[in-house]
Structure formats: structure tokens, C-alpha cells
Amino acid sequence: MSDSGRQRSRSKKKRRSRRVVHAIVWPLLALVVVGGGFAALTLFNDAMSVRADLEAARTSISEFQSAATARELDRLQPIADDLAASADAAVDPTASPTWRMGELIPVVGENLRAVRVIAEGVDEVSTEIVNPAVGLIGSFGLQRDEATGGFDLAPLREATEITATADRVVTDLHERVQSIDTDATIGQVSEAVVEFEQMLGSAQQTIPQLNGALAGVGALLGVDGPKNVVLAFLNNAEAAALGGGPASQTLVQVDNGTVDIARQVSSNDFLNRTPLDIQVDESASQLYNDIFFNQNNASTSRPDFPTAAQFITAHWQREQGLTPDVVVSIDPIALSRLLEVTGPVTLTDGEQLDSGNVVSKLLNEAYFRYPEGGAESDAYFAAAASAVFDRIMSADYDIYDMGQAVIDAANRGTLMMWSADPAVQQLFDDTRLQGVLPKTNVGATVLGIYFRDRSSSKIDYYLHSEATITTDTCTPDAPSYTVETRLWFDIPGDIELPPYVDSGLYDFYRTEVFLYGPAGGTTIAVEVPESGLQTVTGPSVVDLGRPAEKFTVDLVNGQTAVVRATFAGTPGPGPTEVRATPMINPTTVTMAEAPCG
């Protein structure tokens, strides 16, 4: 071949090479904006269809959430069908060999991988979570089995399986999305990744609540076989950190959907004052002293329900000869919320308890009716507890409204649960149902304000409190939190307090105040701006991984005391939150930011 022929041949090869580049590489490099936050660098011929399908899927997810929240059950299946079709159409092109090869191209590849991960994620959410949940949402309920008289647990078991699957799918997807290098993706793709990650993060916060609620219901109905369940009714008129002392308790025996009240006891059935042989942190012993170990009513002194359940269990083992499998605490504040759903209950004498009067009747009026306490008041509380329990167990109400009421009660700290089964107990993790303070400051810096009555009284029906929390983040690496708490009694002058309400020990009222700082923090200062009759500080310890300050406050009616503790925290971008003893007169909390400069 002549030189000129060889030159023409090389020129043709170059032109063919350039055509290959234009035919394959440039389309892969084309930036195709995908509407609604989804973007991708995609094979040109598939880009617009993937964009449209992902946008349609996103719309369907939003519509499904809205319809489920509004209980528009007839809309759920059509929306789920639309989601399934869009998700399937979106994921199909991303499974092609051409797409996968494109993911290997520098710069372009991470964009293509990001779109594939999102498309696969939407498809998995549709297939493994939304579709199985549709039928259950429309039919879920607690129905009696006519043959056994117990509850049909099949819907509960199905719901538990779906939430377990959702937990697995969402956790796996979140890890895959977090592996995307958004520094290597274009702006629209990065925005889509962030949006999808936020959706998954929201689901990861919601799913533990569902898991915990379903585990709780299952434990109360004996889904895993026979269980001894102790319902501890806390008395907020005699405050303790978790609400009040567990003066009235009911043993419920459950097995595969059958539920029977087996025994009702009161504090008079736990009079053994020999200290329990229970190992707890030395800090708890210092803060809550000897009565923590030898009095049943002091079991809820520490703001940690697993500790309370440990003590309640030990008292039952020693004085009742029985080991509880599950311990549940509930107080009249929680009952008030539940009665909003069930409607009023009627006692055998015709008296009605409803959401508006159950707190005052059980925590104050009963003591005027039975001023000496004793057997008569115990019988009244037992009758009330039995009537409310029977009404709740009837399941003759809107089950979804009850679910929301239970969540509300748990979030207020008025309903807590513990299981001796570690697998069940683990399902309560990351929920308020567990009744624990967070071990870290991730997401929020949580502080605690707790009270305990030491007057041997029921006087806290008249106790009022307010707190001001001042957060100082002017130096982000060394934030501080000042917790100032004011308390006073407001006892009407025209009433004569029954002996059972008034202090049985002093001619004043003694309240212990416990201020807990942030996890991993330290105490900077302890102050008593107003001492009331008298206020004693200390001890100062680290309890539950937090600095904890104790104040013993003595007051007479009309006096005010103010106590204050300032804590050094750990760096963190989250908000400041406060948890407090559920009081009959809720603690008013004011949040403030310290001025900088």
C-alpha cells in the first residue's frame, strides 16, 4: 500500500474512533437534570424515562404517607399499585449491562451509581414494605377468638414481621446511600441523595417506635407464650422521678391472646423493710439512700425504668413468691389520655371515671373520701384499676386512636415497659417506652429534672414547678447548660387536708430535687438562689453517665424555693431537650439561649 493509501486508512480509523466517542462516551457525559430533586448522569436514551418514573414514585410515596395518616384506606391500594409500577419502571434501565459499565467511567460513574441506588431503594421500599403493609393497614385490629375467648394474634404477628422487614431494608438502604460520594456527583444528583437519605433517616426514627409498640402489645397478650405481667400504677400525688410510687399493682397472666387478672396488691403487701440484695451503681445508693432498697414505693426513685423494674421484680419474688416476666408502669395522667379513646368507665357503685376527672378522683378526692387510707382506699383503687383495664381489654374503640394515645403517654413518660426477655427488651431501645435517659447527646442534648416526695404524704397534688434552661453555645467546643428550677405549694386555705394527704413526718413538706446534666458532662456550679424554709445541697455524683445534683428542699405552703445547677457539656449541633417527672401540675419549662459577645 502506498503512503497516501496508508494515510487515508489511518484517517478513516480516526474518523470511526471519533464516531464511537460521539456515539457512546458523550451521551454518558451529558448532564440530564431530573425534576423534583432527582438527578443523574445516565445513558441518554434512558435518562428521561428514569427521571419521570422516579418523580412519579416520589409523588406516590408522599400520597401514600398522607393517605395512611388521614386513614383514607380506600386510596392506599391504588397508590401502592402506582408506586410499584413507577418503581419497577425506574429500576429496570439501571440493571442493564450498559448502565453498569457506565458506572465505571471516571466522573460519570458515581452519578450513575447514585441514581441506581435510589431507584433500587424506591423499588425495595415498594416491594418489601408498602405492598405488604397495604392490606394490613386496612384490616389491622384486635379481635376476640370466639373459640378461646382470647385475642386473635395473627394480625399482630403479621405486623411484627412487616416492621422487622422494614427495619432490615431501611437500615441496609441507609448504609448504601451513605456510601455514595456526593463530592463526586453533580448538584442535582447530590440533592436527590440527600433527600432520599432524609426519608430513610425519618423511617429509621419511626420504625423503632413501631417495633417497640408491637413488642409491648405482644408481651401484654402473651404472643410468645405464658407470661406474668405486673401492672404498676404510679401515684403522682407522692412524686418520684418516674412519676410516683407504685403503691397499687396488678398481676395479669397472659398466654397466646388470653388475659386474666390474677392478683391485686397494694403497698401494704410489701411491708418487708429488709434491704433488697440488688447491685446498682454506688451513685444511685448515694442519691436515693436506704429507702431505695427497702421500700417498694421507692422503686421508681431513679429516672431509669429498667432499675425500677429490677426492684419491683425483687419485691414480688420476695414477698409474693412470683417472678414477673414483664413490668409495666402507668399513672392516672396516662389513663386520662387512654380514656379519651375508650370513653368513660363505670365502677360497680355507678361512679364514672373519664379523661377529665380520673386524675383528681384517684389522686386527691379518694383521700378525702377515705382520709385514713387503708383497706377501703385500696379496694377503691383496685376497683378503678380493674374497670379501666377491662375497658381497655375490650378493644371496643378505634385501635389506631388508641395506638396514638399509647405513643403520647409513652412520650410524656407516663407509660413505660420492661421485659425480662433480652430480645423483647432490645425492641424497646430508642423509644420512650423504655424509660431511660439517652446514653449520648447524638440528635439532642437531654437534661433531666426530677422530684421525690420525702414527707410521707400525698401532697404533690398541690406542688407546682417551673424551670428555665439556659444553653450557652457561644464557645461550641465547650457548651454549658444552666438548669434553674422553682417550686412551691399552692394549698387552698379553705380546706382541711386529710392525714393521709398531709405530711406524716414533718410540719413542713420535704421534696428532693434531682438535676441531671448532659451525657458525658460535668458540673460547673451548684446554687440555691432561694432556699424556702431550708435547702440542703448534695451529694454531687455521676449517675447514668451524667452529672447529677441533689437538693433537699423544705417548704411550707406559700413559700418558694429556687435551685440551680450549671453543667459543662460536650460539643454537638443538636437542640437542648428536657425530661422531667410527670407531675399532676406539669413542670413549665422555658428554653433560653445565652447571649454571646
XYZ file of C-alpha atoms in Angstrom:
597
model
C 0.000 0.000 0.000
C 1.300 3.447 -0.856
C 1.994 6.064 1.800
C -1.007 8.028 0.650
C -3.185 4.882 0.950
C -1.940 4.169 4.441
C -2.624 7.774 5.426
C -6.201 7.570 4.065
C -6.693 4.308 6.063
C -5.460 5.882 9.323
C -7.688 8.875 8.682
C -10.736 6.607 8.268
C -9.888 4.780 11.542
C -9.629 8.101 13.386
C -12.992 9.176 11.998
C -14.518 5.857 13.065
C -12.939 6.275 16.510
C -14.359 9.764 16.810
C -17.781 8.422 15.808
C -17.534 5.806 18.583
C -16.661 8.528 21.074
C -19.625 10.617 19.962
C -21.948 7.603 19.916
C -21.080 6.204 23.350
C -18.974 8.443 25.556
C -20.599 11.835 25.050
C -24.115 10.632 25.831
C -22.734 9.196 29.049
C -21.273 12.596 29.882
C -24.453 14.537 29.110
C -25.954 16.217 32.168
C -29.663 15.431 32.340
C -31.494 17.210 35.123
C -34.094 15.021 36.778
C -37.006 17.044 38.179
C -38.066 17.220 41.841
C -34.611 16.755 43.286
C -33.674 13.560 41.419
C -30.783 13.945 39.007
C -28.499 11.609 37.179
C -25.838 11.273 34.563
C -27.398 8.494 32.619
C -27.405 6.830 29.302
C -29.082 9.418 27.116
C -31.838 7.187 25.735
C -32.985 6.139 29.245
C -32.465 9.371 31.138
C -35.847 10.989 30.654
C -37.836 7.834 31.432
C -35.882 7.247 34.661
C -36.446 10.867 35.622
C -40.186 10.644 35.062
C -40.551 7.316 36.847
C -38.607 8.410 39.910
C -40.606 11.621 40.134
C -43.856 9.643 39.883
C -42.616 7.256 42.569
C -41.739 10.110 44.876
C -45.205 11.584 44.426
C -46.781 8.196 45.193
C -44.762 7.816 48.398
C -45.880 11.252 49.558
C -49.513 10.468 48.703
C -49.312 7.113 50.490
C -47.984 8.717 53.664
C -50.718 11.356 53.587
C -53.490 8.825 52.935
C -52.257 6.478 55.662
C -52.065 9.339 58.162
C -55.557 10.502 57.234
C -56.865 6.898 57.375
C -58.127 7.153 53.793
C -57.907 3.389 53.453
C -59.637 3.110 50.072
C -56.831 5.172 48.491
C -53.942 3.044 49.742
C -54.056 0.137 47.292
C -54.332 2.281 44.130
C -51.464 4.459 45.329
C -49.387 1.393 46.166
C -50.060 -0.007 42.680
C -48.931 3.263 41.077
C -45.798 3.255 43.226
C -44.988 -0.324 42.275
C -45.334 0.439 38.566
C -43.189 3.578 38.744
C -40.523 1.945 40.901
C -40.295 -1.091 38.631
C -40.022 1.085 35.531
C -37.351 3.267 37.130
C -35.143 0.428 38.302
C -35.273 -1.575 35.051
C -32.884 0.565 32.950
C -30.374 0.784 35.793
C -29.979 -3.010 35.752
C -28.732 -3.089 32.164
C -25.104 -4.033 31.409
C -24.620 -0.707 29.626
C -25.630 1.227 32.721
C -23.356 -0.857 34.947
C -20.454 -0.307 32.545
C -21.153 3.399 32.672
C -20.687 3.341 36.443
C -17.013 2.517 35.841
C -16.349 5.697 33.897
C -14.500 8.336 35.925
C -16.618 11.349 36.948
C -19.746 9.974 35.289
C -19.784 6.689 37.173
C -20.644 7.913 40.672
C -23.635 9.820 39.285
C -24.926 6.700 37.578
C -24.392 4.614 40.709
C -26.231 7.171 42.820
C -29.279 7.062 40.552
C -29.239 3.241 40.549
C -29.060 3.080 44.345
C -32.022 5.462 44.636
C -34.039 3.574 42.034
C -33.313 0.220 43.695
C -34.158 1.708 47.066
C -37.529 3.013 45.942
C -38.288 -0.380 44.364
C -37.369 -2.230 47.567
C -39.493 0.117 49.692
C -42.410 -0.531 47.342
C -41.992 -4.304 47.129
C -40.948 -5.226 50.654
C -42.664 -2.587 52.807
C -45.503 -0.690 51.156
C -47.250 -3.547 49.353
C -47.258 -5.941 52.351
C -48.445 -3.134 54.613
C -51.411 -2.061 52.473
C -53.678 -4.970 53.302
C -52.715 -4.964 56.958
C -53.350 -1.249 57.465
C -56.894 -1.694 56.236
C -57.673 -4.710 58.392
C -55.461 -4.463 61.471
C -57.256 -4.780 64.767
C -57.554 -6.796 67.950
C -60.426 -9.242 67.629
C -61.572 -11.875 70.078
C -61.298 -15.502 69.059
C -64.765 -16.979 69.665
C -63.327 -20.420 70.366
C -60.818 -19.412 73.049
C -62.115 -16.041 74.193
C -58.632 -14.658 73.685
C -57.355 -12.212 71.099
C -56.550 -13.312 67.564
C -52.817 -12.633 67.353
C -52.388 -13.277 63.607
C -52.580 -9.549 62.648
C -50.095 -8.701 65.396
C -47.642 -11.331 64.196
C -48.003 -10.136 60.586
C -47.415 -6.526 61.612
C -44.336 -7.576 63.580
C -42.905 -9.358 60.529
C -43.516 -6.341 58.295
C -41.822 -3.915 60.696
C -38.878 -6.299 61.131
C -38.500 -6.408 57.344
C -38.815 -2.639 57.143
C -36.095 -2.260 59.770
C -33.756 -4.516 57.805
C -34.492 -2.908 54.416
C -34.215 0.684 55.613
C -31.010 0.039 57.564
C -29.394 -1.630 54.541
C -30.531 1.129 52.179
C -29.274 3.839 54.508
C -25.826 2.255 54.546
C -25.791 2.031 50.734
C -26.915 5.642 50.309
C -24.321 6.865 52.807
C -21.649 5.112 50.743
C -22.329 7.452 47.801
C -19.607 10.048 47.342
C -21.654 13.220 46.863
C -18.439 15.175 46.331
C -18.198 13.322 43.009
C -21.796 13.951 41.875
C -23.387 16.941 40.228
C -25.595 19.229 42.294
C -28.959 17.759 41.312
C -27.796 14.202 41.991
C -26.364 15.248 45.350
C -29.681 16.867 46.246
C -31.521 13.673 45.335
C -29.177 11.621 47.508
C -29.688 13.970 50.464
C -33.468 13.893 50.013
C -33.576 10.092 49.875
C -31.233 9.842 52.861
C -33.509 12.145 54.865
C -36.506 9.948 54.029
C -34.610 6.886 55.228
C -33.437 8.714 58.353
C -37.011 9.625 59.192
C -38.038 5.996 58.735
C -35.193 4.868 60.985
C -36.600 7.077 63.735
C -40.165 5.814 63.239
C -39.556 2.079 62.889
C -38.148 1.562 66.418
C -41.313 3.158 67.800
C -43.431 0.681 65.827
C -41.212 -2.230 66.823
C -41.402 -1.210 70.467
C -45.174 -0.725 70.404
C -45.790 -4.075 68.725
C -43.377 -5.812 71.103
C -45.190 -4.210 74.016
C -48.620 -5.320 72.826
C -47.261 -8.781 72.122
C -45.823 -9.062 75.629
C -49.143 -7.924 77.146
C -51.043 -10.559 75.157
C -48.618 -13.468 75.585
C -47.665 -13.710 71.924
C -44.624 -15.822 72.903
C -46.438 -17.981 75.455
C -47.467 -17.655 79.105
C -46.181 -14.608 80.963
C -46.652 -12.977 84.358
C -47.217 -9.264 83.776
C -47.154 -6.778 86.653
C -49.013 -3.517 86.073
C -47.623 -0.937 88.486
C -49.941 2.046 88.960
C -47.831 5.046 89.929
C -49.182 7.650 92.341
C -48.148 11.124 91.149
C -49.511 12.670 94.376
C -46.426 11.194 96.064
C -43.840 12.150 93.486
C -40.892 10.025 92.437
C -38.573 10.508 89.487
C -40.604 8.291 87.150
C -43.927 9.736 88.279
C -44.798 8.345 91.679
C -44.541 5.330 93.935
C -46.015 2.029 92.630
C -48.461 1.763 95.545
C -51.064 -0.278 93.637
C -50.066 -3.234 91.480
C -51.953 -5.843 89.467
C -50.714 -9.249 88.366
C -52.010 -10.175 84.920
C -51.413 -13.638 83.493
C -51.339 -13.800 79.697
C -50.946 -16.646 77.227
C -51.397 -16.622 73.450
C -54.039 -13.909 73.496
C -55.807 -14.755 76.747
C -55.581 -12.149 79.508
C -56.657 -12.679 83.124
C -56.268 -10.574 86.271
C -54.743 -12.957 88.800
C -53.950 -10.754 91.803
C -54.221 -7.163 93.011
C -51.905 -5.883 95.719
C -51.068 -2.601 97.437
C -48.118 -1.165 99.332
C -49.446 -2.927 102.448
C -48.485 -6.216 100.791
C -44.844 -5.101 100.555
C -44.022 -4.156 104.150
C -40.810 -6.157 104.471
C -38.221 -3.475 105.224
C -35.186 -5.736 104.959
C -32.931 -4.194 102.285
C -33.015 -5.961 98.928
C -29.770 -7.551 97.831
C -29.586 -5.767 94.472
C -26.443 -4.474 92.855
C -26.824 -0.952 91.492
C -24.336 1.834 90.866
C -22.914 3.401 94.022
C -24.102 6.743 92.648
C -27.732 5.588 92.898
C -27.179 4.493 96.500
C -25.777 7.914 97.354
C -28.570 9.853 95.669
C -31.553 7.801 96.777
C -30.302 6.368 100.099
C -31.558 3.374 102.062
C -35.272 3.595 101.294
C -34.400 2.817 97.675
C -33.507 -0.706 98.796
C -36.106 -1.442 101.457
C -39.359 0.266 100.425
C -41.415 -0.844 97.453
C -42.769 2.665 96.900
C -39.230 3.946 96.385
C -38.599 1.613 93.430
C -39.256 4.414 90.944
C -36.895 6.940 92.607
C -34.266 6.821 89.863
C -35.095 8.113 86.349
C -34.367 4.723 84.826
C -37.236 2.272 84.385
C -35.072 -0.867 83.991
C -33.768 -0.101 87.510
C -37.335 0.330 88.788
C -38.411 -2.941 87.165
C -35.469 -4.698 88.803
C -36.611 -3.534 92.247
C -40.307 -4.243 91.603
C -39.386 -7.740 90.422
C -37.297 -8.358 93.529
C -40.174 -7.284 95.812
C -42.551 -9.660 94.031
C -40.068 -12.510 94.291
C -39.527 -11.944 98.000
C -42.999 -11.037 99.219
C -45.318 -12.626 96.661
C -43.302 -15.688 95.662
C -43.530 -14.943 91.949
C -41.149 -13.657 89.274
C -42.647 -11.169 86.790
C -41.757 -11.608 83.124
C -42.953 -8.131 82.207
C -43.345 -4.950 84.276
C -45.473 -2.060 83.029
C -45.889 1.273 84.772
C -48.821 3.573 84.144
C -50.235 6.521 86.057
C -53.561 8.415 86.116
C -52.108 11.002 83.728
C -51.672 8.236 81.152
C -55.099 6.804 81.998
C -56.605 10.200 81.261
C -55.149 10.051 77.746
C -56.336 6.476 77.168
C -59.839 7.299 78.405
C -60.067 9.948 75.697
C -60.190 6.988 73.303
C -62.209 4.442 75.274
C -64.741 6.855 76.734
C -65.742 6.767 80.422
C -65.762 3.653 82.589
C -68.339 2.921 85.269
C -67.452 1.424 88.645
C -69.724 -1.066 90.400
C -71.284 1.681 92.543
C -72.179 3.692 89.443
C -69.355 6.243 89.710
C -67.823 7.184 86.373
C -64.176 7.815 85.594
C -63.410 9.783 82.462
C -60.492 11.628 80.913
C -61.436 14.839 82.677
C -61.794 13.539 86.239
C -59.646 10.417 86.591
C -56.576 12.334 87.840
C -58.434 14.328 90.508
C -60.567 11.377 91.638
C -57.701 8.936 92.024
C -55.011 11.327 93.264
C -56.955 13.668 95.517
C -60.689 13.114 96.005
C -60.166 9.495 97.079
C -58.157 10.662 100.105
C -60.919 12.974 101.238
C -63.347 10.064 100.867
C -61.039 7.645 102.734
C -58.949 10.009 104.925
C -57.149 7.232 106.775
C -56.246 5.239 103.671
C -56.096 1.527 104.443
C -58.295 -1.281 103.126
C -61.123 0.943 101.903
C -58.917 3.106 99.724
C -57.031 0.026 98.495
C -60.331 -1.523 97.441
C -61.329 1.675 95.624
C -58.071 1.841 93.696
C -58.324 -1.869 92.837
C -61.879 -1.411 91.549
C -60.860 1.578 89.457
C -57.841 -0.240 88.030
C -59.942 -3.297 87.196
C -62.662 -1.242 85.487
C -60.196 0.698 83.339
C -58.272 -2.482 82.494
C -61.450 -4.281 81.421
C -62.437 -1.338 79.238
C -59.068 -1.258 77.519
C -59.065 -5.032 77.035
C -62.491 -4.878 75.386
C -60.788 -3.377 72.292
C -64.152 -1.754 71.541
C -62.667 1.506 70.259
C -60.609 2.828 67.381
C -57.392 0.828 67.550
C -55.407 3.489 65.667
C -56.541 6.228 68.040
C -55.507 4.015 70.946
C -52.115 3.469 69.337
C -51.586 7.223 69.167
C -52.735 7.605 72.775
C -50.201 4.990 73.901
C -47.427 6.790 71.975
C -48.438 10.094 73.565
C -48.418 8.562 77.054
C -45.001 6.991 76.480
C -43.558 10.249 75.127
C -44.768 12.049 78.261
C -43.032 9.477 80.441
C -46.336 8.245 81.901
C -46.215 4.762 80.350
C -43.121 2.541 80.480
C -42.357 -1.116 79.956
C -39.655 -3.657 80.747
C -39.273 -7.306 79.726
C -37.081 -9.967 81.277
C -36.574 -11.335 77.752
C -33.480 -9.558 76.342
C -34.745 -9.933 72.757
C -38.014 -8.183 73.604
C -36.279 -5.579 75.783
C -33.981 -4.720 72.882
C -37.030 -3.805 70.782
C -37.758 -1.027 73.282
C -34.395 0.582 72.509
C -34.589 4.155 71.206
C -38.174 4.551 72.434
C -39.580 6.496 75.388
C -41.419 3.307 76.332
C -38.083 2.019 77.664
C -37.966 4.776 80.280
C -34.254 5.605 80.083
C -32.163 8.710 79.513
C -30.135 8.687 76.257
C -26.580 7.461 76.689
C -25.209 10.056 74.249
C -26.002 13.572 73.041
C -26.469 12.467 69.435
C -29.507 14.216 67.975
C -30.222 16.246 71.099
C -28.672 17.157 74.433
C -31.151 15.846 77.010
C -31.272 17.205 80.559
C -33.340 15.909 83.474
C -35.430 17.489 86.266
C -36.859 15.048 88.791
C -38.677 15.206 92.125
C -39.203 12.807 95.036
C -41.554 13.361 97.977
C -39.984 12.724 101.389
C -42.916 13.913 103.518
C -44.690 10.548 103.602
C -47.704 12.303 102.097
C -49.888 12.738 99.045
C -49.216 16.473 98.999
C -47.822 16.721 95.473
C -51.317 17.227 94.081
C -50.635 20.822 95.172
C -46.968 21.070 94.130
C -46.115 23.460 91.293
C -42.807 23.844 89.488
C -41.199 25.683 86.633
C -37.756 25.588 85.085
C -35.589 27.797 82.918
C -32.922 26.096 80.819
C -30.187 28.409 79.516
C -27.980 26.945 76.809
C -24.644 28.652 76.185
C -23.067 27.587 72.900
C -21.044 30.751 72.386
C -17.991 28.513 72.570
C -19.116 25.470 70.543
C -16.314 23.267 71.841
C -17.355 23.970 75.444
C -21.151 24.402 75.662
C -22.787 24.817 79.061
C -26.321 24.298 80.350
C -27.847 26.062 83.344
C -30.907 24.369 84.854
C -32.862 26.577 87.266
C -35.922 25.094 88.949
C -38.508 26.894 91.076
C -41.058 25.020 93.218
C -43.865 25.943 95.590
C -47.051 24.557 97.126
C -50.430 26.124 96.472
C -52.823 24.590 99.011
C -56.235 26.327 99.179
C -56.715 27.954 102.564
C -60.321 26.830 102.884
C -59.668 23.078 103.002
C -58.502 20.801 105.781
C -56.108 18.233 104.485
C -56.804 14.604 105.449
C -53.991 12.990 107.467
C -53.172 10.716 104.559
C -52.526 13.764 102.334
C -50.693 15.959 104.850
C -47.148 15.137 105.911
C -46.904 12.222 108.305
C -43.355 13.162 109.328
C -42.936 16.946 109.496
C -44.812 20.201 109.973
C -43.479 21.221 106.534
C -43.149 19.484 103.163
C -39.841 17.948 102.048
C -39.118 17.481 98.367
C -35.922 16.159 96.854
C -34.938 17.713 93.517
C -32.524 15.919 91.187
C -30.980 17.816 88.280
C -29.249 15.686 85.646
C -26.790 17.225 83.202
C -25.848 16.108 79.690
C -24.372 12.699 78.962
C -20.615 12.824 79.465
C -20.796 16.295 81.048
C -19.563 17.702 84.339
C -20.911 20.055 86.993
C -19.643 23.641 86.925
C -21.700 25.204 89.717
C -24.446 24.455 92.264
C -26.506 27.322 93.682
C -29.583 27.953 95.850
C -30.919 31.435 94.964
C -33.963 30.937 97.210
C -33.891 28.355 99.995
C -37.523 28.329 101.137
C -37.647 27.089 104.732
C -34.361 25.271 104.169
C -32.487 23.738 101.234
C -29.551 21.353 101.554
C -27.337 20.518 98.566
C -25.634 17.233 97.739
C -24.487 14.722 97.082
C -22.954 15.525 93.725
C -22.323 12.365 91.703
C -22.144 10.922 88.218
C -25.204 8.728 87.673
C -26.395 7.079 84.463
C -23.342 8.532 82.720
C -24.352 12.092 83.662
C -23.539 14.639 86.357
C -26.369 14.608 88.906
C -27.045 17.164 91.620
C -29.391 16.618 94.553
C -31.223 19.313 96.534
C -33.365 18.613 99.615
C -35.959 21.376 99.828
C -38.213 22.088 102.826
C -41.243 24.309 102.253
C -44.424 25.420 103.925
C -47.445 26.468 101.948
C -46.857 29.758 100.120
C -43.053 29.595 100.191
C -40.878 29.328 97.097
C -37.506 27.675 96.612
C -35.151 28.047 93.650
C -32.274 25.659 92.925
C -29.768 25.871 90.130
C -27.041 23.742 88.587
C -24.763 24.573 85.662
C -23.249 21.761 83.632
C -20.457 21.645 81.078
C -21.490 19.602 78.066
C -19.871 18.057 75.034
C -19.756 19.570 71.532
C -22.852 18.803 69.490
C -25.067 20.543 66.948
C -28.403 19.243 68.241
C -31.090 21.054 70.238
C -31.442 21.024 74.024
C -34.310 18.949 75.428
C -35.649 18.417 78.938
C -37.234 15.390 80.557
C -38.989 15.772 83.873
C -41.041 13.868 86.402
C -44.640 13.592 85.139
C -46.369 15.874 87.626
C -50.073 16.469 88.230
C -49.263 20.133 87.626
C -46.736 19.747 84.783
C -43.406 21.494 85.151
C -43.392 24.584 82.942
C -40.111 24.688 81.011
C -38.690 27.805 79.366
C -35.769 27.417 76.979
C -33.285 30.285 76.643
C -30.073 30.956 74.740
C -27.234 32.762 76.462
C -26.215 35.952 74.605
C -22.793 35.846 73.003
C -20.254 38.654 72.988
